[in-house]
Amino acid sequence: MVRIDPDEVLLDIGYKSEGVIPTKELSIRHDVDPSEEVSIGDELEALVLQKEDKEGRLILSKKRAQYERAWGRIEEVMESGGTIEGPVIEVVKGGLILDIGLRGFLPASLVDLRRVRDLHPFVGQALECKIIELDRNRNNVVLSRRAFLEESQSESRKKVLESLQPGERRTGKVSSIVNFGAFVDLGGVDGLVHVSELSWRHVEHPGEVVTVGEDVEVEVLDIDLDRERVSLSLKATQEDPWKEFERKYNAGEVIEGEVTKLVPFGAFVRVSEDIEGLVHISELSEAHVESAEEVVSVGDRVRVKVVDVDVSRRRISLSMRRVEGDAIITPEFEPEPDEVVPESAPEAEVEAAEPEPEVEAPEPEPEAQPEADAQPEPEAQPEADAQPEPEAQPEADAEEAEPEPEAQPAEPEPEAEIAPEEPAAQDDGAEEGGDEDVSLEDIVADLRRREGRE
């Protein structure tokens, strides 16, 4: 190697000019950097592609030379049934590409004993595989690492399979989950727990019950040594909820449950976490019932009597008609703190309203007690503020000490007791005096005259 350029390298082959290796002919890898693939001074083996190009240069290929060498070796390995090893250089759709002197394809389903979903962690790892398909004309090589692993583990698998016995319980780790069940690694052998054997209740998907990597205890159901398959059960290690129900409840007992489904012939009631019983339409009520919707609704809590338990058929007969009292449980709602507040509100309103009659009481009889001035004044003061009468104050002064009228001309404080009579007094003065002005002395004299008369 005498020179390295970004798009080609020059190789001294002792010819009249250097040989040229284009970048795409350097390696089976795509988009490689020439400086990472070769170095100045390296000795390379190359295949002549073209003796002279338009520029008179000799075109060589390092990749094609590797192909020729690799094909011979690969054919020998396949004929002998041996294995071949190479690093993973690329992840493609459906599998991995290994560098075995050429591009060998390893399908994703054959990477491991069980299917691997994420293949990227394998990039850069050296994997040992068996060759299962070879087509030189199409330049196609198919590999299988799974075949190599199965062959290497066959002895240990046989020992594990021979040690298993139906009915035996083993602890294993969930290795993978598929739609029809879950695989459990028992130490070299993967056994299948079918979705119907995961739980006593109905399971839509195995992921509802187990997760990958979880340690579980399973029971061996069947062993096929010829096919090396093991059938396992997870629910067999758990107590049958129907037997548990039969042990706890006897016919004639009244229990609570929740209505889960309505059908034309009755209603299903969940009486346990995994158990539902049927209340036949004839057992819903004493009265004739056309449909279950007339009596119950989905979600209702009801009390039912156990009529019969058939564990073998997985059936429970229930009755609401035979329950004494109301079979439908009415939910009790506790009053919230905010609801209690309005009860005390009327009492507060009554207490606040009690002083009002005392304030209004003196209004209809302002002159009933003219001499007891000290008692009505505190109660009538609010009304006096609301009805200011400048002429009312002299009467209060005259009744207390009978001072001279001229001593209090400037005080405009009104008195509520005479407020209703003021218009009458003014009207009388207006009738007697006509349009003449009425003096303060005349008003005081008139009031005295009226008091003496009354």
CSV table of C-alpha atoms in Angstrom, one decimal:
chain,number,residue,atom,x,y,z
A,1,MET,CA,0.0,0.0,0.0
A,2,VAL,CA,1.6,3.3,-1.2
A,3,ARG,CA,-1.2,5.8,-0.9
A,4,ILE,CA,-4.6,6.3,0.7
A,5,ASP,CA,-7.1,8.7,-0.7
A,6,PRO,CA,-10.8,9.3,0.4
A,7,ASP,CA,-12.2,7.6,-2.6
A,8,GLU,CA,-9.4,5.1,-3.5
A,9,VAL,CA,-6.1,3.6,-2.5
A,10,LEU,CA,-3.0,2.8,-4.6
A,11,LEU,CA,-1.3,-0.5,-4.4
A,12,ASP,CA,2.3,-1.2,-5.8
A,13,ILE,CA,2.1,-4.5,-7.6
A,14,GLY,CA,5.3,-4.2,-9.6
A,15,TYR,CA,3.5,-3.3,-12.8
A,16,LYS,CA,4.2,-0.3,-15.0
A,17,SER,CA,1.7,1.7,-12.9
A,18,GLU,CA,0.1,1.3,-9.4
A,19,GLY,CA,-3.0,-0.7,-9.0
A,20,VAL,CA,-6.1,1.2,-7.9
A,21,ILE,CA,-8.6,-0.2,-5.4
A,22,PRO,CA,-11.9,1.9,-5.2
A,23,THR,CA,-13.3,2.4,-1.7
A,24,LYS,CA,-16.4,0.2,-2.5
A,25,GLU,CA,-14.0,-2.7,-3.3
A,26,LEU,CA,-12.0,-2.5,-0.1
A,27,SER,CA,-14.4,-4.2,2.3
A,28,ILE,CA,-17.7,-6.0,2.5
A,29,ARG,CA,-18.9,-3.3,4.9
A,30,HIS,CA,-20.7,-0.4,3.6
A,31,ASP,CA,-19.4,3.2,3.8
A,32,VAL,CA,-16.0,2.4,5.2
A,33,ASP,CA,-13.2,4.8,5.8
A,34,PRO,CA,-10.1,3.7,3.8
A,35,SER,CA,-7.7,4.9,6.5
A,36,GLU,CA,-9.5,2.5,9.0
A,37,GLU,CA,-9.5,-0.4,6.6
A,38,VAL,CA,-5.8,-0.3,5.4
A,39,SER,CA,-2.6,1.5,6.3
A,40,ILE,CA,0.5,2.6,4.3
A,41,GLY,CA,2.9,-0.3,3.9
A,42,ASP,CA,0.3,-3.1,4.3
A,43,GLU,CA,0.5,-6.1,2.0
A,44,LEU,CA,-2.9,-6.9,0.5
A,45,GLU,CA,-4.4,-9.6,-1.7
A,46,ALA,CA,-6.5,-8.2,-4.5
A,47,LEU,CA,-8.3,-9.5,-7.5
A,48,VAL,CA,-7.9,-7.9,-10.9
A,49,LEU,CA,-11.2,-6.5,-12.1
A,50,GLN,CA,-10.0,-4.4,-15.1
A,51,LYS,CA,-6.6,-4.4,-16.8
A,52,GLU,CA,-6.9,-0.8,-17.9
A,53,ASP,CA,-9.7,1.8,-17.4
A,54,LYS,CA,-10.1,5.0,-19.5
A,55,GLU,CA,-7.1,6.5,-17.8
A,56,GLY,CA,-5.0,3.4,-18.4
A,57,ARG,CA,-5.0,2.3,-14.7
A,58,LEU,CA,-5.2,-1.2,-13.3
A,59,ILE,CA,-8.5,-1.7,-11.3
A,60,LEU,CA,-8.3,-4.1,-8.4
A,61,SER,CA,-10.6,-5.4,-5.7
A,62,LYS,CA,-9.7,-6.5,-2.2
A,63,LYS,CA,-13.3,-7.5,-1.4
A,64,ARG,CA,-13.5,-9.9,-4.4
A,65,ALA,CA,-10.3,-11.6,-3.4
A,66,GLN,CA,-11.7,-12.2,0.1
A,67,TYR,CA,-14.9,-13.7,-1.5
A,68,GLU,CA,-12.9,-16.2,-3.5
A,69,ARG,CA,-10.9,-17.3,-0.5
A,70,ALA,CA,-14.0,-17.4,1.8
A,71,TRP,CA,-16.1,-19.4,-0.6
A,72,GLY,CA,-13.7,-22.2,-0.6
A,73,ARG,CA,-13.5,-22.3,3.2
A,74,ILE,CA,-17.2,-22.0,3.6
A,75,GLU,CA,-18.0,-24.9,1.3
A,76,GLU,CA,-15.6,-27.1,3.2
A,77,VAL,CA,-17.2,-26.2,6.5
A,78,MET,CA,-20.7,-26.9,5.3
A,79,GLU,CA,-19.6,-30.3,3.9
A,80,SER,CA,-18.0,-31.3,7.1
A,81,GLY,CA,-21.0,-30.0,9.3
A,82,GLY,CA,-18.7,-27.7,11.2
A,83,THR,CA,-19.2,-24.2,12.5
A,84,ILE,CA,-18.0,-20.8,11.3
A,85,GLU,CA,-17.3,-17.7,13.4
A,86,GLY,CA,-17.5,-14.0,12.5
A,87,PRO,CA,-18.3,-10.6,14.0
A,88,VAL,CA,-21.7,-9.0,13.6
A,89,ILE,CA,-21.2,-5.9,11.4
A,90,GLU,CA,-24.7,-4.8,10.6
A,91,VAL,CA,-28.4,-5.1,11.6
A,92,VAL,CA,-30.7,-5.5,8.7
A,93,LYS,CA,-34.4,-6.2,8.3
A,94,GLY,CA,-35.1,-9.7,9.5
A,95,GLY,CA,-31.7,-10.4,11.0
A,96,LEU,CA,-27.9,-9.8,11.3
A,97,ILE,CA,-25.0,-9.7,8.8
A,98,LEU,CA,-21.8,-11.5,9.9
A,99,ASP,CA,-18.4,-10.9,8.4
A,100,ILE,CA,-17.2,-14.5,7.5
A,101,GLY,CA,-15.1,-13.3,4.5
A,102,LEU,CA,-18.3,-12.4,2.8
A,103,ARG,CA,-21.7,-11.2,4.0
A,104,GLY,CA,-23.4,-14.1,5.9
A,105,PHE,CA,-27.0,-13.6,6.8
A,106,LEU,CA,-28.2,-14.8,10.3
A,107,PRO,CA,-32.1,-14.7,10.5
A,108,ALA,CA,-33.5,-13.2,13.7
A,109,SER,CA,-35.4,-16.4,14.5
A,110,LEU,CA,-32.1,-18.3,14.5
A,111,VAL,CA,-30.0,-15.9,16.6
A,112,ASP,CA,-30.9,-17.7,19.9
A,113,LEU,CA,-32.8,-20.6,21.3
A,114,ARG,CA,-35.8,-18.2,21.6
A,115,ARG,CA,-36.6,-15.3,19.5
A,116,VAL,CA,-34.8,-12.1,20.3
A,117,ARG,CA,-36.7,-8.8,19.7
A,118,ASP,CA,-33.8,-6.3,19.9
A,119,LEU,CA,-30.8,-7.4,17.8
A,120,HIS,CA,-28.6,-4.2,18.2
A,121,PRO,CA,-26.8,-5.5,21.3
A,122,PHE,CA,-25.2,-8.2,19.1
A,123,VAL,CA,-23.4,-5.7,16.9
A,124,GLY,CA,-19.6,-6.2,17.3
A,125,GLN,CA,-20.0,-9.6,19.0
A,126,ALA,CA,-18.3,-12.6,17.4
A,127,LEU,CA,-20.9,-15.4,17.0
A,128,GLU,CA,-20.3,-19.0,16.2
A,129,CYS,CA,-22.9,-20.4,13.7
A,130,LYS,CA,-23.7,-23.4,11.5
A,131,ILE,CA,-24.2,-23.0,7.8
A,132,ILE,CA,-27.6,-24.1,6.8
A,133,GLU,CA,-27.8,-22.7,3.2
A,134,LEU,CA,-25.3,-21.9,0.6
A,135,ASP,CA,-25.8,-20.5,-3.0
A,136,ARG,CA,-22.6,-19.3,-4.7
A,137,ASN,CA,-24.4,-18.1,-7.8
A,138,ARG,CA,-26.6,-15.8,-5.8
A,139,ASN,CA,-23.7,-15.0,-3.4
A,140,ASN,CA,-26.0,-16.1,-0.6
A,141,VAL,CA,-25.0,-17.7,2.8
A,142,VAL,CA,-27.6,-18.4,5.5
A,143,LEU,CA,-26.4,-19.1,9.1
A,144,SER,CA,-28.0,-20.5,12.2
A,145,ARG,CA,-26.7,-19.8,15.7
A,146,ARG,CA,-29.7,-21.6,17.2
A,147,ALA,CA,-28.6,-24.9,15.6
A,148,PHE,CA,-25.2,-24.5,17.1
A,149,LEU,CA,-26.6,-23.8,20.6
A,150,GLU,CA,-29.1,-26.7,20.4
A,151,GLU,CA,-26.4,-29.1,19.3
A,152,SER,CA,-24.0,-28.0,22.1
A,153,GLN,CA,-26.8,-28.2,24.7
A,154,SER,CA,-28.4,-31.4,23.5
A,155,GLU,CA,-26.7,-33.5,26.1
A,156,SER,CA,-27.6,-31.2,29.0
A,157,ARG,CA,-31.2,-30.9,27.6
A,158,LYS,CA,-31.6,-34.7,27.6
A,159,LYS,CA,-30.4,-34.9,31.2
A,160,VAL,CA,-32.9,-32.2,32.2
A,161,LEU,CA,-35.8,-33.8,30.3
A,162,GLU,CA,-35.1,-37.2,31.8
A,163,SER,CA,-35.1,-35.7,35.3
A,164,LEU,CA,-38.6,-34.2,34.9
A,165,GLN,CA,-41.7,-36.1,36.1
A,166,PRO,CA,-45.3,-35.2,35.5
A,167,GLY,CA,-46.9,-33.6,38.6
A,168,GLU,CA,-43.5,-32.3,39.7
A,169,ARG,CA,-43.1,-28.7,40.7
A,170,ARG,CA,-40.1,-26.7,39.5
A,171,THR,CA,-39.0,-23.1,39.8
A,172,GLY,CA,-38.1,-21.3,36.6
A,173,LYS,CA,-37.7,-18.0,35.0
A,174,VAL,CA,-40.1,-16.6,32.3
A,175,SER,CA,-37.9,-16.4,29.2
A,176,SER,CA,-40.4,-15.1,26.7
A,177,ILE,CA,-44.1,-14.3,26.2
A,178,VAL,CA,-46.2,-15.0,23.1
A,179,ASN,CA,-49.9,-14.7,22.4
A,180,PHE,CA,-50.6,-18.3,23.2
A,181,GLY,CA,-48.7,-18.5,26.4
A,182,ALA,CA,-45.3,-18.0,28.2
A,183,PHE,CA,-42.1,-20.0,28.0
A,184,VAL,CA,-40.3,-20.8,31.3
A,185,ASP,CA,-36.6,-21.8,31.4
A,186,LEU,CA,-36.2,-24.8,33.7
A,187,GLY,CA,-32.4,-24.7,33.5
A,188,GLY,CA,-31.6,-25.6,29.9
A,189,VAL,CA,-35.1,-26.6,28.8
A,190,ASP,CA,-37.9,-24.2,27.9
A,191,GLY,CA,-41.3,-25.4,28.9
A,192,LEU,CA,-44.6,-23.8,27.6
A,193,VAL,CA,-47.3,-22.6,29.9
A,194,HIS,CA,-50.3,-22.3,27.7
A,195,VAL,CA,-52.6,-19.2,28.2
A,196,SER,CA,-55.3,-21.5,29.6
A,197,GLU,CA,-52.9,-22.8,32.3
A,198,LEU,CA,-51.8,-19.4,33.5
A,199,SER,CA,-54.7,-18.6,35.9
A,200,TRP,CA,-58.0,-19.9,37.0
A,201,ARG,CA,-59.7,-16.8,35.7
A,202,HIS,CA,-60.0,-15.8,32.0
A,203,VAL,CA,-56.8,-14.3,30.6
A,204,GLU,CA,-56.8,-12.2,27.4
A,205,HIS,CA,-53.0,-12.0,27.1
A,206,PRO,CA,-50.2,-13.8,29.1
A,207,GLY,CA,-48.7,-10.4,29.9
A,208,GLU,CA,-51.6,-9.8,32.3
A,209,VAL,CA,-50.2,-12.6,34.6
A,210,VAL,CA,-46.4,-12.9,34.1
A,211,THR,CA,-43.5,-10.7,32.9
A,212,VAL,CA,-40.3,-11.6,31.2
A,213,GLY,CA,-37.6,-12.4,33.8
A,214,GLU,CA,-40.0,-13.2,36.6
A,215,ASP,CA,-39.4,-16.3,38.7
A,216,VAL,CA,-42.4,-18.5,38.9
A,217,GLU,CA,-43.3,-21.9,40.3
A,218,VAL,CA,-44.8,-24.3,37.8
A,219,GLU,CA,-46.1,-27.8,37.7
A,220,VAL,CA,-45.0,-30.3,35.0
A,221,LEU,CA,-48.0,-31.6,33.0
A,222,ASP,CA,-46.4,-33.6,30.2
A,223,ILE,CA,-43.0,-34.4,28.7
A,224,ASP,CA,-42.3,-35.3,25.1
A,225,LEU,CA,-38.8,-36.7,24.9
A,226,ASP,CA,-38.8,-37.2,21.2
A,227,ARG,CA,-39.8,-33.6,20.4
A,228,GLU,CA,-38.1,-32.3,23.5
A,229,ARG,CA,-41.2,-30.4,24.6
A,230,VAL,CA,-42.4,-29.8,28.1
A,231,SER,CA,-46.0,-28.6,29.0
A,232,LEU,CA,-46.3,-26.7,32.2
A,233,SER,CA,-49.0,-25.2,34.4
A,234,LEU,CA,-49.0,-22.1,36.6
A,235,LYS,CA,-52.5,-22.3,37.9
A,236,ALA,CA,-52.0,-25.9,39.1
A,237,THR,CA,-49.7,-24.5,41.8
A,238,GLN,CA,-52.6,-22.2,43.0
A,239,GLU,CA,-55.7,-23.3,44.9
A,240,ASP,CA,-58.8,-23.8,42.8
A,241,PRO,CA,-61.0,-20.8,43.7
A,242,TRP,CA,-64.1,-22.9,43.2
A,243,LYS,CA,-63.0,-25.4,45.8
A,244,GLU,CA,-62.1,-22.6,48.1
A,245,PHE,CA,-65.6,-21.2,47.6
A,246,GLU,CA,-67.2,-24.6,48.2
A,247,ARG,CA,-65.2,-24.9,51.5
A,248,LYS,CA,-66.2,-21.4,52.8
A,249,TYR,CA,-69.9,-21.3,51.8
A,250,ASN,CA,-72.6,-23.9,52.1
A,251,ALA,CA,-76.0,-24.0,50.4
A,252,GLY,CA,-78.5,-21.7,52.1
A,253,GLU,CA,-76.0,-19.1,53.2
A,254,VAL,CA,-76.6,-15.4,52.2
A,255,ILE,CA,-73.6,-13.5,50.7
A,256,GLU,CA,-73.1,-10.2,49.0
A,257,GLY,CA,-72.1,-9.8,45.4
A,258,GLU,CA,-72.0,-7.4,42.5
A,259,VAL,CA,-74.1,-7.7,39.3
A,260,THR,CA,-71.7,-8.0,36.4
A,261,LYS,CA,-73.9,-9.0,33.4
A,262,LEU,CA,-77.6,-9.2,32.5
A,263,VAL,CA,-78.8,-11.9,30.1
A,264,PRO,CA,-82.3,-12.9,28.9
A,265,PHE,CA,-82.5,-15.7,31.4
A,266,GLY,CA,-81.2,-13.9,34.5
A,267,ALA,CA,-78.2,-12.0,36.0
A,268,PHE,CA,-74.7,-13.0,36.8
A,269,VAL,CA,-73.4,-11.9,40.2
A,270,ARG,CA,-69.7,-11.8,41.1
A,271,VAL,CA,-69.4,-13.4,44.6
A,272,SER,CA,-65.6,-13.8,44.6
A,273,GLU,CA,-62.7,-12.3,42.8
A,274,ASP,CA,-62.7,-15.0,40.1
A,275,ILE,CA,-66.2,-16.6,40.5
A,276,GLU,CA,-69.6,-15.5,39.2
A,277,GLY,CA,-72.9,-17.2,39.9
A,278,LEU,CA,-76.2,-17.1,38.1
A,279,VAL,CA,-79.4,-15.7,39.5
A,280,HIS,CA,-82.1,-17.2,37.3
A,281,ILE,CA,-84.8,-14.8,36.2
A,282,SER,CA,-87.3,-16.9,38.2
A,283,GLU,CA,-85.2,-16.3,41.3
A,284,LEU,CA,-84.9,-12.5,41.0
A,285,SER,CA,-88.2,-11.5,42.6
A,286,GLU,CA,-91.4,-13.0,44.1
A,287,ALA,CA,-93.3,-11.1,41.4
A,288,HIS,CA,-93.3,-12.1,37.7
A,289,VAL,CA,-90.3,-10.7,35.9
A,290,GLU,CA,-90.1,-10.2,32.1
A,291,SER,CA,-86.5,-9.2,32.0
A,292,ALA,CA,-83.7,-8.9,34.6
A,293,GLU,CA,-83.5,-5.1,33.9
A,294,GLU,CA,-86.7,-4.7,35.8
A,295,VAL,CA,-85.1,-5.7,39.0
A,296,VAL,CA,-81.3,-5.1,38.9
A,297,SER,CA,-78.7,-3.2,36.9
A,298,VAL,CA,-75.1,-3.8,36.2
A,299,GLY,CA,-73.0,-2.6,39.1
A,300,ASP,CA,-75.7,-3.1,41.8
A,301,ARG,CA,-74.6,-4.6,45.1
A,302,VAL,CA,-77.1,-7.4,46.1
A,303,ARG,CA,-77.6,-10.0,48.7
A,304,VAL,CA,-78.1,-13.5,47.3
A,305,LYS,CA,-78.6,-16.9,48.8
A,306,VAL,CA,-76.4,-19.8,47.7
A,307,VAL,CA,-78.7,-22.5,46.2
A,308,ASP,CA,-76.2,-24.9,44.7
A,309,VAL,CA,-72.5,-25.2,44.1
A,310,ASP,CA,-71.3,-27.5,41.3
A,311,VAL,CA,-67.5,-27.5,41.3
A,312,SER,CA,-67.0,-30.0,38.5
A,313,ARG,CA,-69.2,-27.9,36.1
A,314,ARG,CA,-68.0,-24.6,37.5
A,315,ARG,CA,-71.5,-23.4,38.2
A,316,ILE,CA,-73.2,-21.6,41.2
A,317,SER,CA,-76.9,-21.2,41.4
A,318,LEU,CA,-78.0,-18.1,43.4
A,319,SER,CA,-81.3,-16.6,44.5
A,320,MET,CA,-82.5,-13.1,45.4
A,321,ARG,CA,-86.1,-14.1,45.9
A,322,ARG,CA,-85.3,-16.3,48.9
A,323,VAL,CA,-83.4,-13.6,50.7
A,324,GLU,CA,-85.4,-12.1,53.6
A,325,GLY,CA,-85.8,-8.4,53.4
A,326,ASP,CA,-84.5,-6.2,50.6
A,327,ALA,CA,-82.0,-8.1,48.4
A,328,ILE,CA,-80.6,-4.9,46.8
A,329,ILE,CA,-78.1,-3.1,48.9
A,330,THR,CA,-78.7,0.7,48.9
A,331,PRO,CA,-75.4,2.6,49.2
A,332,GLU,CA,-75.3,4.9,52.3
A,333,PHE,CA,-74.0,8.4,51.8
A,334,GLU,CA,-72.6,10.3,54.7
A,335,PRO,CA,-73.4,14.0,54.8
A,336,GLU,CA,-70.6,16.2,53.9
A,337,PRO,CA,-69.5,18.9,56.3
A,338,ASP,CA,-70.9,21.6,54.0
A,339,GLU,CA,-74.4,20.1,54.2
A,340,VAL,CA,-74.5,20.6,58.0
A,341,VAL,CA,-73.9,24.3,57.9
A,342,PRO,CA,-77.4,25.3,56.6
A,343,GLU,CA,-79.1,23.7,59.6
A,344,SER,CA,-77.6,26.2,62.1
A,345,ALA,CA,-78.1,29.1,59.7
A,346,PRO,CA,-81.9,29.6,60.6
A,347,GLU,CA,-81.0,29.8,64.3
A,348,ALA,CA,-78.5,32.5,63.6
A,349,GLU,CA,-81.1,34.4,61.6
A,350,VAL,CA,-83.6,34.1,64.4
A,351,GLU,CA,-81.1,35.4,67.0
A,352,ALA,CA,-80.2,38.3,64.7
A,353,ALA,CA,-83.9,39.1,64.1
A,354,GLU,CA,-84.9,39.1,67.8
A,355,PRO,CA,-83.8,42.6,68.6
A,356,GLU,CA,-85.9,44.0,65.7
A,357,PRO,CA,-89.3,43.8,67.4
A,358,GLU,CA,-87.8,45.8,70.4
A,359,VAL,CA,-86.7,48.6,68.1
A,360,GLU,CA,-90.0,48.8,66.3
A,361,ALA,CA,-92.2,48.5,69.3
A,362,PRO,CA,-92.1,52.1,70.5
A,363,GLU,CA,-93.2,53.4,67.1
A,364,PRO,CA,-97.0,53.0,67.4
A,365,GLU,CA,-97.2,54.6,70.9
A,366,PRO,CA,-94.8,57.6,70.9
A,367,GLU,CA,-96.8,59.5,73.5
A,368,ALA,CA,-98.1,56.7,75.7
A,369,GLN,CA,-95.3,57.3,78.3
A,370,PRO,CA,-94.4,61.0,77.9
A,371,GLU,CA,-92.8,61.3,81.4
A,372,ALA,CA,-90.5,58.3,81.2
A,373,ASP,CA,-88.0,59.9,78.8
A,374,ALA,CA,-84.9,57.9,80.0
A,375,GLN,CA,-86.3,54.5,79.0
A,376,PRO,CA,-87.4,55.0,75.4
A,377,GLU,CA,-84.5,57.2,74.4
A,378,PRO,CA,-81.9,54.4,74.0
A,379,GLU,CA,-84.3,52.2,72.0
A,380,ALA,CA,-85.6,55.0,69.8
A,381,GLN,CA,-82.2,56.5,69.0
A,382,PRO,CA,-81.8,54.6,65.7
A,383,GLU,CA,-85.1,55.9,64.4
A,384,ALA,CA,-84.3,59.4,65.5
A,385,ASP,CA,-81.2,59.3,63.3
A,386,ALA,CA,-83.3,58.1,60.4
A,387,GLN,CA,-85.9,60.8,60.8
A,388,PRO,CA,-84.3,64.1,61.8
A,389,GLU,CA,-86.9,66.7,63.1
A,390,PRO,CA,-85.3,69.9,64.2
A,391,GLU,CA,-88.4,71.0,66.2
A,392,ALA,CA,-88.5,67.8,68.4
A,393,GLN,CA,-85.7,68.6,70.8
A,394,PRO,CA,-87.3,71.5,72.6
A,395,GLU,CA,-90.1,69.2,73.8
A,396,ALA,CA,-87.6,66.8,75.4
A,397,ASP,CA,-85.9,69.7,77.2
A,398,ALA,CA,-89.2,71.1,78.4
A,399,GLU,CA,-90.3,67.8,79.8
A,400,GLU,CA,-87.1,67.1,81.8
A,401,ALA,CA,-86.5,70.5,83.5
A,402,GLU,CA,-88.8,73.0,81.8
A,403,PRO,CA,-86.0,75.5,81.0
A,404,GLU,CA,-86.6,78.6,79.1
A,405,PRO,CA,-87.2,78.0,75.4
A,406,GLU,CA,-84.4,80.3,74.4
A,407,ALA,CA,-81.8,78.3,76.2
A,408,GLN,CA,-81.6,75.5,73.5
A,409,PRO,CA,-82.3,77.0,70.1
A,410,ALA,CA,-79.2,75.6,68.4
A,411,GLU,CA,-79.6,71.8,69.2
A,412,PRO,CA,-81.3,70.0,66.3
A,413,GLU,CA,-81.4,66.6,68.0
A,414,PRO,CA,-84.8,65.0,67.2
A,415,GLU,CA,-86.8,62.7,69.5
A,416,ALA,CA,-88.5,59.6,68.0
A,417,GLU,CA,-91.5,59.8,70.4
A,418,ILE,CA,-93.0,63.0,68.9
A,419,ALA,CA,-91.9,62.3,65.4
A,420,PRO,CA,-95.4,61.0,64.3
A,421,GLU,CA,-97.1,64.2,65.8
A,422,GLU,CA,-94.9,66.8,64.2
A,423,PRO,CA,-96.8,67.0,61.0
A,424,ALA,CA,-100.0,67.5,62.9
A,425,ALA,CA,-98.6,70.3,65.0
A,426,GLN,CA,-97.3,72.0,62.0
A,427,ASP,CA,-100.6,71.6,60.1
A,428,ASP,CA,-102.5,73.2,63.1
A,429,GLY,CA,-100.1,76.1,63.1
A,430,ALA,CA,-100.5,76.5,59.4
A,431,GLU,CA,-104.3,76.6,59.7
A,432,GLU,CA,-104.3,79.1,62.5
A,433,GLY,CA,-101.6,81.4,61.3
A,434,GLY,CA,-102.1,81.2,57.6
A,435,ASP,CA,-99.1,82.4,55.8
A,436,GLU,CA,-97.5,84.1,58.9
A,437,ASP,CA,-94.2,82.7,60.2
A,438,VAL,CA,-94.5,80.6,63.4
A,439,SER,CA,-91.9,81.4,66.1
A,440,LEU,CA,-90.2,79.0,68.4
A,441,GLU,CA,-92.1,80.5,71.4
A,442,ASP,CA,-95.4,79.8,69.8
A,443,ILE,CA,-94.5,76.2,69.2
A,444,VAL,CA,-93.4,75.6,72.8
A,445,ALA,CA,-96.6,77.3,74.1
A,446,ASP,CA,-98.8,75.2,71.8
A,447,LEU,CA,-97.1,72.0,72.9
A,448,ARG,CA,-97.6,72.9,76.6
A,449,ARG,CA,-101.2,73.7,75.9
A,450,ARG,CA,-101.7,70.3,74.2
A,451,GLU,CA,-100.0,68.4,77.0
A,452,GLY,CA,-102.2,70.1,79.6
A,453,ARG,CA,-105.2,69.2,77.6
A,454,GLU,CA,-104.3,65.6,77.2
